[in-house]
mmCIF file of C-alpha atoms and ligand atoms in Angstrom:
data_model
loop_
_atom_site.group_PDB
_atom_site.id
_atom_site.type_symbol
_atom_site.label_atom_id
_atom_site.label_comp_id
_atom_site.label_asym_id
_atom_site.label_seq_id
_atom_site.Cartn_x
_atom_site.Cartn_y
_atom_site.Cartn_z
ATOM 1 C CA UNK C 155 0.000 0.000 0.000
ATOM 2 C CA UNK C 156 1.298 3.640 -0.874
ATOM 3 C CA UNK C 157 2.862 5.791 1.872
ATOM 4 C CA UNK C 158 2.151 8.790 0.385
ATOM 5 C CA UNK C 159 -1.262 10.857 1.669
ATOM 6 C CA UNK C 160 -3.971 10.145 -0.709
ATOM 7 C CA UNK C 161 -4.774 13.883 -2.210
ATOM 8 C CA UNK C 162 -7.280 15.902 -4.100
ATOM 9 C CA UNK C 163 -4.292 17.913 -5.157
ATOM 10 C CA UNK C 164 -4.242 15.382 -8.671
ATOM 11 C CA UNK C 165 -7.601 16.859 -10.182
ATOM 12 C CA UNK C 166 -6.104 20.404 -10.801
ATOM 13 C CA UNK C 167 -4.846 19.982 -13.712
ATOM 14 C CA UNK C 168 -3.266 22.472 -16.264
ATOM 15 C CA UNK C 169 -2.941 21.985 -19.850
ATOM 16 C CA UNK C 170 -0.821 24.925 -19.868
ATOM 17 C CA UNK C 171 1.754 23.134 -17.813
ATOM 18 C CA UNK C 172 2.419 20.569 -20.727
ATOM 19 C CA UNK C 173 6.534 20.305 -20.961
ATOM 20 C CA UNK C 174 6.411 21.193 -24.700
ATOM 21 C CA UNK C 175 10.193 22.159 -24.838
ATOM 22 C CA UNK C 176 10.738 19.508 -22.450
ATOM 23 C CA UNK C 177 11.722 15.456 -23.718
ATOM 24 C CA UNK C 178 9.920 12.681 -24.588
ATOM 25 C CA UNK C 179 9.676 11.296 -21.308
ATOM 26 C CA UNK C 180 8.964 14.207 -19.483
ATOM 27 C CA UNK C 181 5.765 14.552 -22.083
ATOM 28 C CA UNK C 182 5.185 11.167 -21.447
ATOM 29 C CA UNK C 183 5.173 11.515 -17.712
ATOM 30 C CA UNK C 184 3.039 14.657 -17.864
ATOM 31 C CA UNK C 185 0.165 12.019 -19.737
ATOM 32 C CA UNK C 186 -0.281 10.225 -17.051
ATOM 33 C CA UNK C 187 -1.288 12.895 -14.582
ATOM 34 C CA UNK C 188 -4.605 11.922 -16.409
ATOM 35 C CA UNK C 189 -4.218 8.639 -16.560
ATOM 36 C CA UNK C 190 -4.514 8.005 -12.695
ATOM 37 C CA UNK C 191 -7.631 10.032 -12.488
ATOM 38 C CA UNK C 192 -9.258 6.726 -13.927
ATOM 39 C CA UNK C 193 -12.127 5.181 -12.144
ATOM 40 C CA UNK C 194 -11.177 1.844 -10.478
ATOM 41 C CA UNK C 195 -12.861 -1.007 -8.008
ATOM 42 C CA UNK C 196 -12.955 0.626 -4.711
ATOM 43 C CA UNK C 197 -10.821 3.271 -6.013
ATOM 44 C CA UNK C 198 -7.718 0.798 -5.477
ATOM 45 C CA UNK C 199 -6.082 2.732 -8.544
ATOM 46 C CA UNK C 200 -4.453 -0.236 -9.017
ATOM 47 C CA UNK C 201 -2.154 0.873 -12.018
ATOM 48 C CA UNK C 202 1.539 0.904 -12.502
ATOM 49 C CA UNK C 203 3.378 2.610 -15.392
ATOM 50 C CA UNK C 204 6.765 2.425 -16.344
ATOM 51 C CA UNK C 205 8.323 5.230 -18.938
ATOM 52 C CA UNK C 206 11.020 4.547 -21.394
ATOM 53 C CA UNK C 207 11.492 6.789 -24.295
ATOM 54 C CA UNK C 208 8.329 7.182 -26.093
ATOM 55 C CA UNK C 209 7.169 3.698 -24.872
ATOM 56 C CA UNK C 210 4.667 3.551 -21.122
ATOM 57 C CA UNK C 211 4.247 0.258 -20.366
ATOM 58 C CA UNK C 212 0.851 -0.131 -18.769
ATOM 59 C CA UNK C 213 0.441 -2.836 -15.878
ATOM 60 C CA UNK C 214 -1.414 -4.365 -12.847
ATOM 61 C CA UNK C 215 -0.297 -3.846 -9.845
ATOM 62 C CA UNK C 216 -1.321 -6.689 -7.606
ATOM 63 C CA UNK C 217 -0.630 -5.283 -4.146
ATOM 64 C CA UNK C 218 -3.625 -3.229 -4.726
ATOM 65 C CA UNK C 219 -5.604 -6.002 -6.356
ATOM 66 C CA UNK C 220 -9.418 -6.823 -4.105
ATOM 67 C CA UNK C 221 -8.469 -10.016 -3.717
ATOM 68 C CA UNK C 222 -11.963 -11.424 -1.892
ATOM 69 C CA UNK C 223 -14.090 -9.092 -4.343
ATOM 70 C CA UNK C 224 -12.805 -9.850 -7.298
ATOM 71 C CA UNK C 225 -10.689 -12.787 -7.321
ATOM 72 C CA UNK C 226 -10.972 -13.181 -10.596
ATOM 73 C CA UNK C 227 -9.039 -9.561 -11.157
ATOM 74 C CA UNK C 228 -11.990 -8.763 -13.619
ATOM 75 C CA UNK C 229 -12.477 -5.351 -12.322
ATOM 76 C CA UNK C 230 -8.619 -5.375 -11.387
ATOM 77 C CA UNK C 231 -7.873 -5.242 -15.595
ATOM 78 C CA UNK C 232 -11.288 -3.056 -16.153
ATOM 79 C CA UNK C 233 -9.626 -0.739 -13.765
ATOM 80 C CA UNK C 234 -6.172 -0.713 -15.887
ATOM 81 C CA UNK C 235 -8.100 -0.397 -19.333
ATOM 82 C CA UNK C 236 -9.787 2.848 -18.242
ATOM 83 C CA UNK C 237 -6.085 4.259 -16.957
ATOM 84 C CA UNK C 238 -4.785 2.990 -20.507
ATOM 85 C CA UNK C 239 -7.713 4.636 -22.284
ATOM 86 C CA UNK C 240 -7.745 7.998 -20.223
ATOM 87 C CA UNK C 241 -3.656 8.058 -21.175
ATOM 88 C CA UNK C 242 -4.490 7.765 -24.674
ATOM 89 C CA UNK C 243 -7.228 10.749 -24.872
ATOM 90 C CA UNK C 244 -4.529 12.524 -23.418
ATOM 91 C CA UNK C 245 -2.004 11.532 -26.094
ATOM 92 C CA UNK C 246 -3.921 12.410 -28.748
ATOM 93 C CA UNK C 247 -5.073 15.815 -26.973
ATOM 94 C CA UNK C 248 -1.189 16.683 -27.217
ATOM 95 C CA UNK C 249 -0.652 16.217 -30.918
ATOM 96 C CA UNK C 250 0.482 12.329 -30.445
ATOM 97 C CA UNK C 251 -0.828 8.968 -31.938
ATOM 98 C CA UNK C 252 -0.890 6.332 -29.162
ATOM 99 C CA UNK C 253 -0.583 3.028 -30.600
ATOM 100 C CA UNK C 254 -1.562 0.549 -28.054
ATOM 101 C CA UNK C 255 0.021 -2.900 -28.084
ATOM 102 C CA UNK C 256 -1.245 -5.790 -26.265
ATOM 103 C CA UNK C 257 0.650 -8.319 -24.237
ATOM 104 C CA UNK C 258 -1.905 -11.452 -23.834
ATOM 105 C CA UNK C 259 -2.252 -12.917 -20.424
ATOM 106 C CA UNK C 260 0.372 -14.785 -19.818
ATOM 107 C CA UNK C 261 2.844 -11.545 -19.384
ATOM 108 C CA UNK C 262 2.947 -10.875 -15.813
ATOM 109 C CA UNK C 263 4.539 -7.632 -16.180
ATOM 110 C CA UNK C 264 2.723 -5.845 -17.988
ATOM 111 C CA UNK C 265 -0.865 -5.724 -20.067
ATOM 112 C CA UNK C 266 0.264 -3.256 -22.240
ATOM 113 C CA UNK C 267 2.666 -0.877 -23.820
ATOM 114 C CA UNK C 268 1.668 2.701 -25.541
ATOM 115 C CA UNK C 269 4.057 4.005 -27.959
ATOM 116 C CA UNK C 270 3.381 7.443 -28.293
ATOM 117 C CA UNK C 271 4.755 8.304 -31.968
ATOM 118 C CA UNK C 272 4.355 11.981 -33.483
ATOM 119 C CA UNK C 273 0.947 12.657 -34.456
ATOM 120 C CA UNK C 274 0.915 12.059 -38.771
ATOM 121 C CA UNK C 275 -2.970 11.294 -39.553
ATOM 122 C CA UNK C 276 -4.212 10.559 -36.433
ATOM 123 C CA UNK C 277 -7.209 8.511 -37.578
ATOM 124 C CA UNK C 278 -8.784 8.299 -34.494
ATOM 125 C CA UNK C 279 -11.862 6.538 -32.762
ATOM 126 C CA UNK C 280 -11.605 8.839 -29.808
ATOM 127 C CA UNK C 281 -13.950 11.992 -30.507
ATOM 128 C CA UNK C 282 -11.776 15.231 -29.035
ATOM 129 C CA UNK C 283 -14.530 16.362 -26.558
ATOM 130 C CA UNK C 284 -13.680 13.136 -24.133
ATOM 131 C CA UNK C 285 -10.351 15.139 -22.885
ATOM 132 C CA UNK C 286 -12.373 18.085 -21.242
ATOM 133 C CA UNK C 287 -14.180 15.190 -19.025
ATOM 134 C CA UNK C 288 -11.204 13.363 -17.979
ATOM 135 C CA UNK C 289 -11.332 16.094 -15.005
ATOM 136 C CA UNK C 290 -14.895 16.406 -14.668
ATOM 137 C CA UNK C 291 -15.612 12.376 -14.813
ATOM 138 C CA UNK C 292 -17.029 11.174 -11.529
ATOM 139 C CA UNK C 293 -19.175 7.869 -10.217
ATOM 140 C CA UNK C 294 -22.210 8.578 -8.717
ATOM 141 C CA UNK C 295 -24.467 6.631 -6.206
ATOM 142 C CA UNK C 296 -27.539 8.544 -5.753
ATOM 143 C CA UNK C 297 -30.615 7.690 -7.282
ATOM 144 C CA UNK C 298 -31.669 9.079 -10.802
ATOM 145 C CA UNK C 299 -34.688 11.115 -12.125
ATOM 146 C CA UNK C 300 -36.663 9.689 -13.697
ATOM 147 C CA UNK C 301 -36.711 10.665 -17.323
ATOM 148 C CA UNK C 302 -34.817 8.714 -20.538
ATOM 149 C CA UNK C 303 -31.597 9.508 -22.252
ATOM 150 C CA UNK C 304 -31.955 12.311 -24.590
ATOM 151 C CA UNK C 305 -32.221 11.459 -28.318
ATOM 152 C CA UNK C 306 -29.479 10.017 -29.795
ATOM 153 C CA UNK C 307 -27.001 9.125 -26.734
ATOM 154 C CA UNK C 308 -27.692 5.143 -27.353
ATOM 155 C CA UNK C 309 -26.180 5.574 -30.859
ATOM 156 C CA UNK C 310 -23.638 8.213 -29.634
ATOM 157 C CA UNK C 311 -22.483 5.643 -27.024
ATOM 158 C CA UNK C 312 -22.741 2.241 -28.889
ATOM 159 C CA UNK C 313 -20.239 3.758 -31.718
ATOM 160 C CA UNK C 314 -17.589 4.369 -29.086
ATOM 161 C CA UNK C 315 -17.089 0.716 -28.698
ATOM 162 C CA UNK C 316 -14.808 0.364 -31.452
ATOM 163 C CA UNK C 317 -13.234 -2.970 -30.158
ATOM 164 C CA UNK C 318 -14.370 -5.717 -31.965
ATOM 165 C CA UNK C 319 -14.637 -8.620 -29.294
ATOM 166 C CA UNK C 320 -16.125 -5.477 -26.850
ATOM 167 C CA UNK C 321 -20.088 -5.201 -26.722
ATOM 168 C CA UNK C 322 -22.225 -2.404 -25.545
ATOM 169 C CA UNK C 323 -25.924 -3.444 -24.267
ATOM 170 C CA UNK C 324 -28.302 -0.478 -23.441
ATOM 171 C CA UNK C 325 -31.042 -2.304 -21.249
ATOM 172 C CA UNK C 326 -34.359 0.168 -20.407
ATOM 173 C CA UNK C 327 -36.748 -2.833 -20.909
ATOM 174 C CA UNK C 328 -37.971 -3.092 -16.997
ATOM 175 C CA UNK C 329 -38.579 -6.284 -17.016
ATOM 176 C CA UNK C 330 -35.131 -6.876 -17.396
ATOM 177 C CA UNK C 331 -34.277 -4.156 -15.055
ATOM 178 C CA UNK C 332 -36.537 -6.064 -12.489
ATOM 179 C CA UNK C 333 -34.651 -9.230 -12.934
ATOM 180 C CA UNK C 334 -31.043 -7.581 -12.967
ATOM 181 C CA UNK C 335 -32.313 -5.356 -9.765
ATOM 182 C CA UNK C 336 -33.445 -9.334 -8.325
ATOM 183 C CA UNK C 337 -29.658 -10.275 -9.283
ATOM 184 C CA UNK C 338 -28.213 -7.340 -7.429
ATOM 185 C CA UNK C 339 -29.826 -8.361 -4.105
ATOM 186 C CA UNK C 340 -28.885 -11.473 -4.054
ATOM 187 C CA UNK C 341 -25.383 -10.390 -4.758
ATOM 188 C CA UNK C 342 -25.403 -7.971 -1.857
ATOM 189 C CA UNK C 343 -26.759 -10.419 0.660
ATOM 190 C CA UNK C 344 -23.962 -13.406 -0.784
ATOM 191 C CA UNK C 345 -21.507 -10.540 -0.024
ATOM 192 C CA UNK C 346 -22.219 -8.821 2.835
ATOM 193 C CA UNK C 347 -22.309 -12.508 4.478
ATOM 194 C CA UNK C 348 -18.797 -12.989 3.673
ATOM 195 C CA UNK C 349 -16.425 -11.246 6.718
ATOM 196 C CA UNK C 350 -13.419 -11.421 4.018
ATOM 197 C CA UNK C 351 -15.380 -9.396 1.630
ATOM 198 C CA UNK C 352 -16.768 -7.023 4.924
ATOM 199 C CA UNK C 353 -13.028 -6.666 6.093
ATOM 200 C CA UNK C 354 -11.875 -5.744 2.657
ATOM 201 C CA UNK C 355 -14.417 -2.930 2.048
ATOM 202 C CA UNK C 356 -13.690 -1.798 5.449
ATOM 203 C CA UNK C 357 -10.354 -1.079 4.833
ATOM 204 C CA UNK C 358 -10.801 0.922 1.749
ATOM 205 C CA UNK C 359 -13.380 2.593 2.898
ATOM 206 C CA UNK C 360 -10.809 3.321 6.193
ATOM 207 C CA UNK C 361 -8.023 4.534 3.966
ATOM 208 C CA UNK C 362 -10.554 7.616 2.709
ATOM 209 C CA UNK C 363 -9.848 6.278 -0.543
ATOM 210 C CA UNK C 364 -13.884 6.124 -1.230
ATOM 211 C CA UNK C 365 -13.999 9.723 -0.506
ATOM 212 C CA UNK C 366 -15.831 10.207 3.116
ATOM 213 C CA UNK C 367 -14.078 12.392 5.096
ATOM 214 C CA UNK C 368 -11.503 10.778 7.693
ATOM 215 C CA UNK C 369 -14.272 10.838 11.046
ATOM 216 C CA UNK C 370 -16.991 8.988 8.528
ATOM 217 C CA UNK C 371 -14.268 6.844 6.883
ATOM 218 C CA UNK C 372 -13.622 5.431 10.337
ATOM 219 C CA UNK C 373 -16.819 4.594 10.938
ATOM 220 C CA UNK C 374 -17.994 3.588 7.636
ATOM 221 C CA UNK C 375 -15.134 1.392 8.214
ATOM 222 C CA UNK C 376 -16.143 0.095 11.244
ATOM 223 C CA UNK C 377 -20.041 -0.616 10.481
ATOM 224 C CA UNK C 378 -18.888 -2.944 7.459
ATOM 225 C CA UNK C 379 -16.354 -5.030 9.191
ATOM 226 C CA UNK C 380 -18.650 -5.870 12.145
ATOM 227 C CA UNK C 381 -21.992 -5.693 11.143
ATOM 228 C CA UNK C 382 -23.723 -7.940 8.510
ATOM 229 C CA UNK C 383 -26.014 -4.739 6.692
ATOM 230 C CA UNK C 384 -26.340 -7.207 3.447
ATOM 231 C CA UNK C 385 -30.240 -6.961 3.514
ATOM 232 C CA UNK C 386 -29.471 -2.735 3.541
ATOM 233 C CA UNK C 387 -27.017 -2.977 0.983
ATOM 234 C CA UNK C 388 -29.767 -4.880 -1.274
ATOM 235 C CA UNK C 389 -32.711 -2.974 -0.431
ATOM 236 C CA UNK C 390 -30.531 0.413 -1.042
ATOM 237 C CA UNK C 391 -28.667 -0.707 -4.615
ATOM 238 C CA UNK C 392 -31.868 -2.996 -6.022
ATOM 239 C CA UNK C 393 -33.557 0.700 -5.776
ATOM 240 C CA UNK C 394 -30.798 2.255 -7.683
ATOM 241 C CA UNK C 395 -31.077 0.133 -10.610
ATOM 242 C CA UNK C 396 -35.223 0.390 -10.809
ATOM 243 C CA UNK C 397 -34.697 4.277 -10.837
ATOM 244 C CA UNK C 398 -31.826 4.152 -13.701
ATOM 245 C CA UNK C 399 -33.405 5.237 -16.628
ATOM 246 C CA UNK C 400 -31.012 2.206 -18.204
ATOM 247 C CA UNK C 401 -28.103 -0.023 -17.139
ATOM 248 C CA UNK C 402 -25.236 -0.728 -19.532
ATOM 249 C CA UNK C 403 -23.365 -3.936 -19.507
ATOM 250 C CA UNK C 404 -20.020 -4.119 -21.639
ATOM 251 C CA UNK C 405 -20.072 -8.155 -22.818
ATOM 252 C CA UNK C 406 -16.811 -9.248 -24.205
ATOM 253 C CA UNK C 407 -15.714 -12.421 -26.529
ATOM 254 C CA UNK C 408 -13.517 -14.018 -24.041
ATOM 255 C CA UNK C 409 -12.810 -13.646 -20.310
ATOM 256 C CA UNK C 410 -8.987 -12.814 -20.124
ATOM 257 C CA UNK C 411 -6.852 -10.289 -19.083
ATOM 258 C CA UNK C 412 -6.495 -8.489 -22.404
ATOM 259 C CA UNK C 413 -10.431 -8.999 -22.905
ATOM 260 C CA UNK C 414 -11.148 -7.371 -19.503
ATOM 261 C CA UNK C 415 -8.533 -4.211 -20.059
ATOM 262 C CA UNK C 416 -10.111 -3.381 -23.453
ATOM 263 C CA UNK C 417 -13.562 -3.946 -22.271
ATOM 264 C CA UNK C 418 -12.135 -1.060 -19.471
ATOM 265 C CA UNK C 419 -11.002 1.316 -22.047
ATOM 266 C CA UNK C 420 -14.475 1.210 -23.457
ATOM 267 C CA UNK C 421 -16.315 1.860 -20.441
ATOM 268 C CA UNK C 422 -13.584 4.866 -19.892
ATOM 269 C CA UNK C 423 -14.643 5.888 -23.429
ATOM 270 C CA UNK C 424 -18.662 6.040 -22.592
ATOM 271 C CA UNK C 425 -18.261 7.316 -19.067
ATOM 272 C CA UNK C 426 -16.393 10.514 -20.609
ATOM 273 C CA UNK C 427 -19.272 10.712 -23.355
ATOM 274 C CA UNK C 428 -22.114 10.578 -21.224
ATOM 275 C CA UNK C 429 -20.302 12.840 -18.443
ATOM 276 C CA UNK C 430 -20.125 15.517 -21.458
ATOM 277 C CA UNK C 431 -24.092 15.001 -22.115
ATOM 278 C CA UNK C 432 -24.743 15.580 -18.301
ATOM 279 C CA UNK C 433 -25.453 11.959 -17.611
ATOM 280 C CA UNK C 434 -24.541 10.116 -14.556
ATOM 281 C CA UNK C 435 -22.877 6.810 -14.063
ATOM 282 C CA UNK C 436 -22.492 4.530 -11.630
ATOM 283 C CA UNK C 437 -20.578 0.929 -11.951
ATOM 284 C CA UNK C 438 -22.729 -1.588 -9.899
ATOM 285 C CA UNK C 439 -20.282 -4.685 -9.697
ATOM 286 C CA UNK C 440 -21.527 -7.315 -7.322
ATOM 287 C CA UNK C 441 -23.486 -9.114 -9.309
ATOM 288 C CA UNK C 442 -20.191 -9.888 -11.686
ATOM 289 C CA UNK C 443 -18.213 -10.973 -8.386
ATOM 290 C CA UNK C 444 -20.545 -13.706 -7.959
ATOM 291 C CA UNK C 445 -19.737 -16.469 -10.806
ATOM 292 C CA UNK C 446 -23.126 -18.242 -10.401
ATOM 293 C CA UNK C 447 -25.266 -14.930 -10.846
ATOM 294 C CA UNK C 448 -22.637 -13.172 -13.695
ATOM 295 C CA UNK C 449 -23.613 -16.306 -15.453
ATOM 296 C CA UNK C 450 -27.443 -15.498 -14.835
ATOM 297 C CA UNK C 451 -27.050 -12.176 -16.179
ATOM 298 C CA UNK C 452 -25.477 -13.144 -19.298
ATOM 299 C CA UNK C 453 -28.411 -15.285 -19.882
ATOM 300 C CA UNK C 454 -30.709 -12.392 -19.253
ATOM 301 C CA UNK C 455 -29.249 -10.262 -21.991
ATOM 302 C CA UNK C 456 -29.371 -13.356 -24.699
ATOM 303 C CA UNK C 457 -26.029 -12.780 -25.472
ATOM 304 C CA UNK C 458 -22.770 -15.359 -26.162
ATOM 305 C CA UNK C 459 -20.771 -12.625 -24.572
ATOM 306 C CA UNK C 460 -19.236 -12.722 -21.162
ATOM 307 C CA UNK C 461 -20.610 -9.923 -19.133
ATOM 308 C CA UNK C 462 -17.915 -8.031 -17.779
ATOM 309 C CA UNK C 463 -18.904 -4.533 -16.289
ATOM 310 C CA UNK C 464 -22.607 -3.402 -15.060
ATOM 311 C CA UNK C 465 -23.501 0.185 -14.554
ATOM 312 C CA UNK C 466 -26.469 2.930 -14.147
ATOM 313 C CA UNK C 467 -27.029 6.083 -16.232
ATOM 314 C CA UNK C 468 -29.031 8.537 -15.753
ATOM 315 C CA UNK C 469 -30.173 12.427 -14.357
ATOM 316 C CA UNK C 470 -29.284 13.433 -11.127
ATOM 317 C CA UNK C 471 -28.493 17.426 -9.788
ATOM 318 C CA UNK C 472 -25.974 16.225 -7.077
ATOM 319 C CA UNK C 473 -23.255 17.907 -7.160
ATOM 320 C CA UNK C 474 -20.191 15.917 -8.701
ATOM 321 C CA UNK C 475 -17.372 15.031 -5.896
ATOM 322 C CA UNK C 476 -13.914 13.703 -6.619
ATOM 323 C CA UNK C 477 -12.144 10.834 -4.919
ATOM 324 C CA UNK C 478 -8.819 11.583 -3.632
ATOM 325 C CA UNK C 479 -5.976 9.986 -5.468
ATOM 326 C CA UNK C 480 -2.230 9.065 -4.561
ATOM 327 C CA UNK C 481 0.270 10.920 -6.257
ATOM 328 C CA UNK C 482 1.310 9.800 -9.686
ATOM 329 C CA UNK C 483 4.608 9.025 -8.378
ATOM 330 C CA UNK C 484 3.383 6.147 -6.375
ATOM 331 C CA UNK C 485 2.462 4.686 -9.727
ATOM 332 C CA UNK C 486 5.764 5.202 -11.425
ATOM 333 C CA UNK C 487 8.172 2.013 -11.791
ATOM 334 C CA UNK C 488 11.311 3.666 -12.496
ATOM 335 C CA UNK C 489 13.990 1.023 -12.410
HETATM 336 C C1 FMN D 169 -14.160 -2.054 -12.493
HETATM 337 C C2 FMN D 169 -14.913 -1.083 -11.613
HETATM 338 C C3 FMN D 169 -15.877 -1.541 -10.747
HETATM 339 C C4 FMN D 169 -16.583 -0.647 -9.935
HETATM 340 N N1 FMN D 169 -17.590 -1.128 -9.133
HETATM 341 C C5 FMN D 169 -18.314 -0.258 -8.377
HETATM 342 C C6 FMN D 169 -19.389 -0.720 -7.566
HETATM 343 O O1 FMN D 169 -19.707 -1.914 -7.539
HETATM 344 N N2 FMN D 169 -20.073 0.177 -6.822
HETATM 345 C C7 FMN D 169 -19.757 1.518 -6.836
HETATM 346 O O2 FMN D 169 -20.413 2.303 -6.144
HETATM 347 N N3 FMN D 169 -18.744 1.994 -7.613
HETATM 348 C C8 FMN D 169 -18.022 1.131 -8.369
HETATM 349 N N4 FMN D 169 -16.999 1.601 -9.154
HETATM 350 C C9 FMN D 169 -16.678 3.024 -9.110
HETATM 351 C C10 FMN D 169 -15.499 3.286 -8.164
HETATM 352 O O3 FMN D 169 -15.896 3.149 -6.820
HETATM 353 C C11 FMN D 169 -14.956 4.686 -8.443
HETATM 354 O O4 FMN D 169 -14.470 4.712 -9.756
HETATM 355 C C12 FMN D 169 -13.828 5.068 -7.496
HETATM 356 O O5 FMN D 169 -14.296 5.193 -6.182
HETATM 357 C C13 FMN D 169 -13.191 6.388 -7.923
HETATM 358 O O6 FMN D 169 -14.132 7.424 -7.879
HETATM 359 P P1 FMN D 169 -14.511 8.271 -9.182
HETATM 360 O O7 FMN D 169 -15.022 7.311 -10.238
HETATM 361 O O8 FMN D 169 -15.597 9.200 -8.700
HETATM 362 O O9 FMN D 169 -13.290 8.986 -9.671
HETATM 363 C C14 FMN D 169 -16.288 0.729 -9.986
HETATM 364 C C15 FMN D 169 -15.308 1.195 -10.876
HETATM 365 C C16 FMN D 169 -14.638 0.302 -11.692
HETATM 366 C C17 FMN D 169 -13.608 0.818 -12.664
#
């Protein structure tokens, strides 16, 4: 776990401060300033980067990993893929073309490397507005108005997924919401029964890292590693999904590593668009850390695809809060 304070000091961000007389690296370095304001599981930022020349390679790092949540380290790559996504929209914000290469699952160092080569044609998938949100992004958890999308965000957000083993699935139907809402609370009561999964919470919500301030950290902290509040959890997050105007569930080919990170990069990539549109998100995971009910919701949605990441959108006129985050150089790997 970092040393360093976690700090609220990473969202002010200045484009003006890009080192354009500076080198490569420092450029490089500057990128991912953005890059750690990704979303993640329990905000574990669990991201490492490693700069040499014009190549960051992109990796896991385990010691942050939620090992009794997701001990499949789904959401541990998801996390990764929207850090490797939000580095990219910065790339091409500064005049480079990111090209984005792959290592498969079996490399333990790394899931990816960017090479960041002078921008020629950028023929890009990434439409230039998603920058401006990288700052503005946030996960909400209240519960939505209830009105639909405006016209023409389900097409605006299906054509971001531009990977072709990621799928997007847009689900307003409510009998489907019902049964996904069913799913949820039996996820939270599995859960919230197990004390490793209690304990784990506990500590991240402890750390501040979930945002509370330090007094209701501690006792958030304290309620979920001593008290079994499953049936409160349920009641609470089955309402959430009835009020989302629709839930969105990225389904991908395959279930590795490399699946999971690009399925990431599109969520990254639909959060930003529907944070410039004014709509809210909120990643509702629980039901994927259960094997038995992921595979329920797959057959819910009719699709081959392997559901990999479940969220809300929708209206809501909270105001938007940032999570803290450590300082990028906690995330740097500079042997
Ligand atoms: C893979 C993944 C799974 C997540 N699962 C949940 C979840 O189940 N419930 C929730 O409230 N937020 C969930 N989140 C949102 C994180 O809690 C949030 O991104 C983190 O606290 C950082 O806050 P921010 O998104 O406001 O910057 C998830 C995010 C990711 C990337």
């Amino acid at each position: 776990m970092p040393t360093a304070d976690l700090t609220q000091s990473v969202w002010d961000l200045d484009t003006d401060e890009f080192p354009s007389t500076g080198d490569i690296e420092e450029q490089a370095t500057f990128l991912l300033r953005y890059a750690i304001l990704a979303p993640s599981s329990h905000n574990s930022q669990p991201w490492e980067f490693r700069v040499t020349g014009n190549e960051i390679d992109v990796g896991a790092d385990e010691s942050r990993w939620l090992e009794a949540a997701d001990p499949e380290k789904r959401e541990l790559y998801i996390s990764v893929g929207c850090a490797l996504e939000n580095l990219c929209i910065a790339a091409e914000h500064f005049g480079f073309d990111p090209q984005i290469a792959y290592h498969g699952p079996n490399n333990a160092d790394y899931v990816a490397t960017v090479t960041l080569l002078d921008d020629a044609e950028v023929s890009t998938s990434r439409p230039s507005e998603l920058f401006g949100a990288l700052t503005t992004r946030y996960t909400s958890h209240e519960p939505f108005e209830n009105r639909l999308l405006g016209d023409g965000i389900y097409e605006k957000l299906k054509a971001l997924v531009v990977e072709d083993d990621v799928s997007l699935h847009l689900v307003d139907n409510s009998d489907i919401k019902t049964a996904i809402s069913e799913l949820q609370v039996e996820a939270d009561r599995l859960l919230m029964e197990d004390p490793a999964y209690r304990k784990e919470l506990g500590h991240w919500i402890g750390l501040g890292a979930l945002g509370s301030s330090w007094l209701m950290a501690r006792i958030g902290q304290a309620v979920v590693t001593h008290l079994d509040i499953g049936d409160r959890e349920a009641k609470k997050n089955s309402t959430l999904i009835e009020s989302a105007p629709v839930l969105g569930v990225l389904t991908a080919a395959s279930d590795d590593s490399t699946a999971q990170v690009r399925t990431g990069q599109a969520f990254e990539r639909v959060a930003l668009l529907a944070t410039t549109d004014g709509v809210a998100v909120h990643p509702m995971s629980q039901t994927l850390e259960r094997p038995e009910l992921r595979a329920r919701l797959g057959e819910l949605l009719d699709t081959a695809g392997v559901p990999q990441h479940l969220f809300r959108l929708g209206y809501t006129d909270e105001a938007a809060e940032h999570t803290p985050r450590w300082p990028l150089e906690t995330f740097l790997d500079d042997e």
